[in-house]
Amino acid sequence: MIDARSSSKVTVIGRATRGVLDCSNQAIETFEDEGYEFYYATSRSDRIDKGTGIDFNGIKPDVYVLWTPEHLEHDVDIEKALQLLQSRV
């Protein structure tokens, strides 16, 4: 995403990454009785230790789409992307 964002041909849509790009190798803990799963990173980029990690706000999108519970029903972000494409044709 960092490289793609630097291209003039790319428009990033959605919400800030919140620094998630500095974490990887997710593990999943399932709590079946409570009905949810907990995902957590098991490794971090060495950029964090060097002080060059992505800040807690992460990479900001060009077009911000506020998360709402509607996202649980359908892909609001892709709908916004399609609207933008149609408006540029």
mmCIF file of C-alpha atoms in Angstrom:
data_model
loop_
_atom_site.group_PDB
_atom_site.id
_atom_site.type_symbol
_atom_site.label_atom_id
_atom_site.label_comp_id
_atom_site.label_asym_id
_atom_site.label_seq_id
_atom_site.Cartn_x
_atom_site.Cartn_y
_atom_site.Cartn_z
ATOM 1 C CA MET A 1 0.000 0.000 0.000
ATOM 2 C CA ILE A 2 2.859 2.396 0.715
ATOM 3 C CA ASP A 3 4.250 1.984 -2.806
ATOM 4 C CA ALA A 4 0.840 2.011 -4.474
ATOM 5 C CA ARG A 5 -0.183 5.200 -2.666
ATOM 6 C CA SER A 6 2.789 7.056 -4.151
ATOM 7 C CA SER A 7 1.468 6.478 -7.705
ATOM 8 C CA SER A 8 -0.577 9.251 -9.314
ATOM 9 C CA LYS A 9 -2.801 6.528 -10.786
ATOM 10 C CA VAL A 10 -3.923 5.241 -7.379
ATOM 11 C CA THR A 11 -6.686 6.528 -5.112
ATOM 12 C CA VAL A 12 -6.774 4.879 -1.685
ATOM 13 C CA ILE A 13 -10.304 4.465 -0.326
ATOM 14 C CA GLY A 14 -11.364 3.450 3.179
ATOM 15 C CA ARG A 15 -9.852 4.082 6.586
ATOM 16 C CA ALA A 16 -6.341 4.647 7.923
ATOM 17 C CA THR A 17 -4.268 1.498 8.422
ATOM 18 C CA ARG A 18 -3.577 2.414 12.067
ATOM 19 C CA GLY A 19 -0.061 1.056 11.855
ATOM 20 C CA VAL A 20 -1.226 -2.474 11.042
ATOM 21 C CA LEU A 21 1.359 -2.628 8.243
ATOM 22 C CA ASP A 22 4.073 -2.953 10.899
ATOM 23 C CA CYS A 23 2.556 -6.185 12.247
ATOM 24 C CA SER A 24 2.199 -9.589 10.596
ATOM 25 C CA ASN A 25 1.750 -13.328 11.078
ATOM 26 C CA GLN A 26 -1.645 -13.278 12.687
ATOM 27 C CA ALA A 27 -2.721 -15.895 15.158
ATOM 28 C CA ILE A 28 -6.362 -16.593 15.927
ATOM 29 C CA GLU A 29 -7.870 -17.447 19.284
ATOM 30 C CA THR A 30 -11.422 -18.781 18.990
ATOM 31 C CA PHE A 31 -13.916 -18.302 21.813
ATOM 32 C CA GLU A 32 -16.770 -20.515 20.648
ATOM 33 C CA ASP A 33 -18.812 -20.150 23.834
ATOM 34 C CA GLU A 34 -18.785 -16.355 23.476
ATOM 35 C CA GLY A 35 -19.180 -16.473 19.687
ATOM 36 C CA TYR A 36 -16.123 -14.533 18.519
ATOM 37 C CA GLU A 37 -12.535 -14.837 17.325
ATOM 38 C CA PHE A 38 -9.584 -12.734 18.475
ATOM 39 C CA TYR A 39 -6.847 -12.016 15.901
ATOM 40 C CA TYR A 40 -3.420 -10.801 17.017
ATOM 41 C CA ALA A 41 -0.022 -10.298 15.411
ATOM 42 C CA THR A 42 2.821 -12.563 16.459
ATOM 43 C CA SER A 43 5.600 -10.508 14.838
ATOM 44 C CA ARG A 44 6.441 -6.859 14.251
ATOM 45 C CA SER A 45 8.476 -5.063 11.645
ATOM 46 C CA ASP A 46 11.975 -4.016 12.675
ATOM 47 C CA ARG A 47 10.921 -0.503 11.563
ATOM 48 C CA ILE A 48 9.255 -0.170 14.969
ATOM 49 C CA ASP A 49 12.502 -0.846 16.829
ATOM 50 C CA LYS A 50 14.395 1.562 14.558
ATOM 51 C CA GLY A 51 11.837 4.293 15.234
ATOM 52 C CA THR A 52 10.709 4.385 11.590
ATOM 53 C CA GLY A 53 7.490 2.423 11.970
ATOM 54 C CA ILE A 54 4.221 3.755 10.694
ATOM 55 C CA ASP A 55 2.664 5.940 13.386
ATOM 56 C CA PHE A 56 -0.499 5.002 15.246
ATOM 57 C CA ASN A 57 -2.624 6.776 12.624
ATOM 58 C CA GLY A 58 -1.147 4.671 9.849
ATOM 59 C CA ILE A 59 -1.451 5.537 6.186
ATOM 60 C CA LYS A 60 -4.389 7.828 5.556
ATOM 61 C CA PRO A 61 -6.656 7.195 2.557
ATOM 62 C CA ASP A 62 -7.305 9.758 -0.157
ATOM 63 C CA VAL A 63 -11.051 9.166 0.222
ATOM 64 C CA TYR A 64 -12.141 8.471 3.789
ATOM 65 C CA VAL A 65 -15.103 6.110 4.286
ATOM 66 C CA LEU A 66 -16.405 6.083 7.844
ATOM 67 C CA TRP A 67 -16.915 2.567 9.210
ATOM 68 C CA THR A 68 -20.503 1.872 10.204
ATOM 69 C CA PRO A 69 -22.395 -1.312 11.128
ATOM 70 C CA GLU A 70 -23.631 -1.263 7.519
ATOM 71 C CA HIS A 71 -20.189 -2.699 6.615
ATOM 72 C CA LEU A 72 -21.283 -5.958 8.261
ATOM 73 C CA GLU A 73 -24.080 -6.314 5.713
ATOM 74 C CA HIS A 74 -22.297 -5.384 2.460
ATOM 75 C CA ASP A 75 -19.074 -3.887 1.090
ATOM 76 C CA VAL A 76 -19.545 -0.149 1.540
ATOM 77 C CA ASP A 77 -15.955 0.580 0.469
ATOM 78 C CA ILE A 78 -16.316 -1.130 -2.914
ATOM 79 C CA GLU A 79 -19.599 0.726 -3.481
ATOM 80 C CA LYS A 80 -17.755 4.016 -2.896
ATOM 81 C CA ALA A 81 -15.004 2.918 -5.289
ATOM 82 C CA LEU A 82 -17.570 2.112 -7.972
ATOM 83 C CA GLN A 83 -19.251 5.506 -7.458
ATOM 84 C CA LEU A 84 -15.900 7.243 -7.924
ATOM 85 C CA LEU A 85 -15.142 5.241 -11.074
ATOM 86 C CA GLN A 86 -18.537 6.003 -12.582
ATOM 87 C CA SER A 87 -18.180 9.720 -11.828
ATOM 88 C CA ARG A 88 -14.830 9.825 -13.677
ATOM 89 C CA VAL A 89 -16.085 8.140 -16.856
#
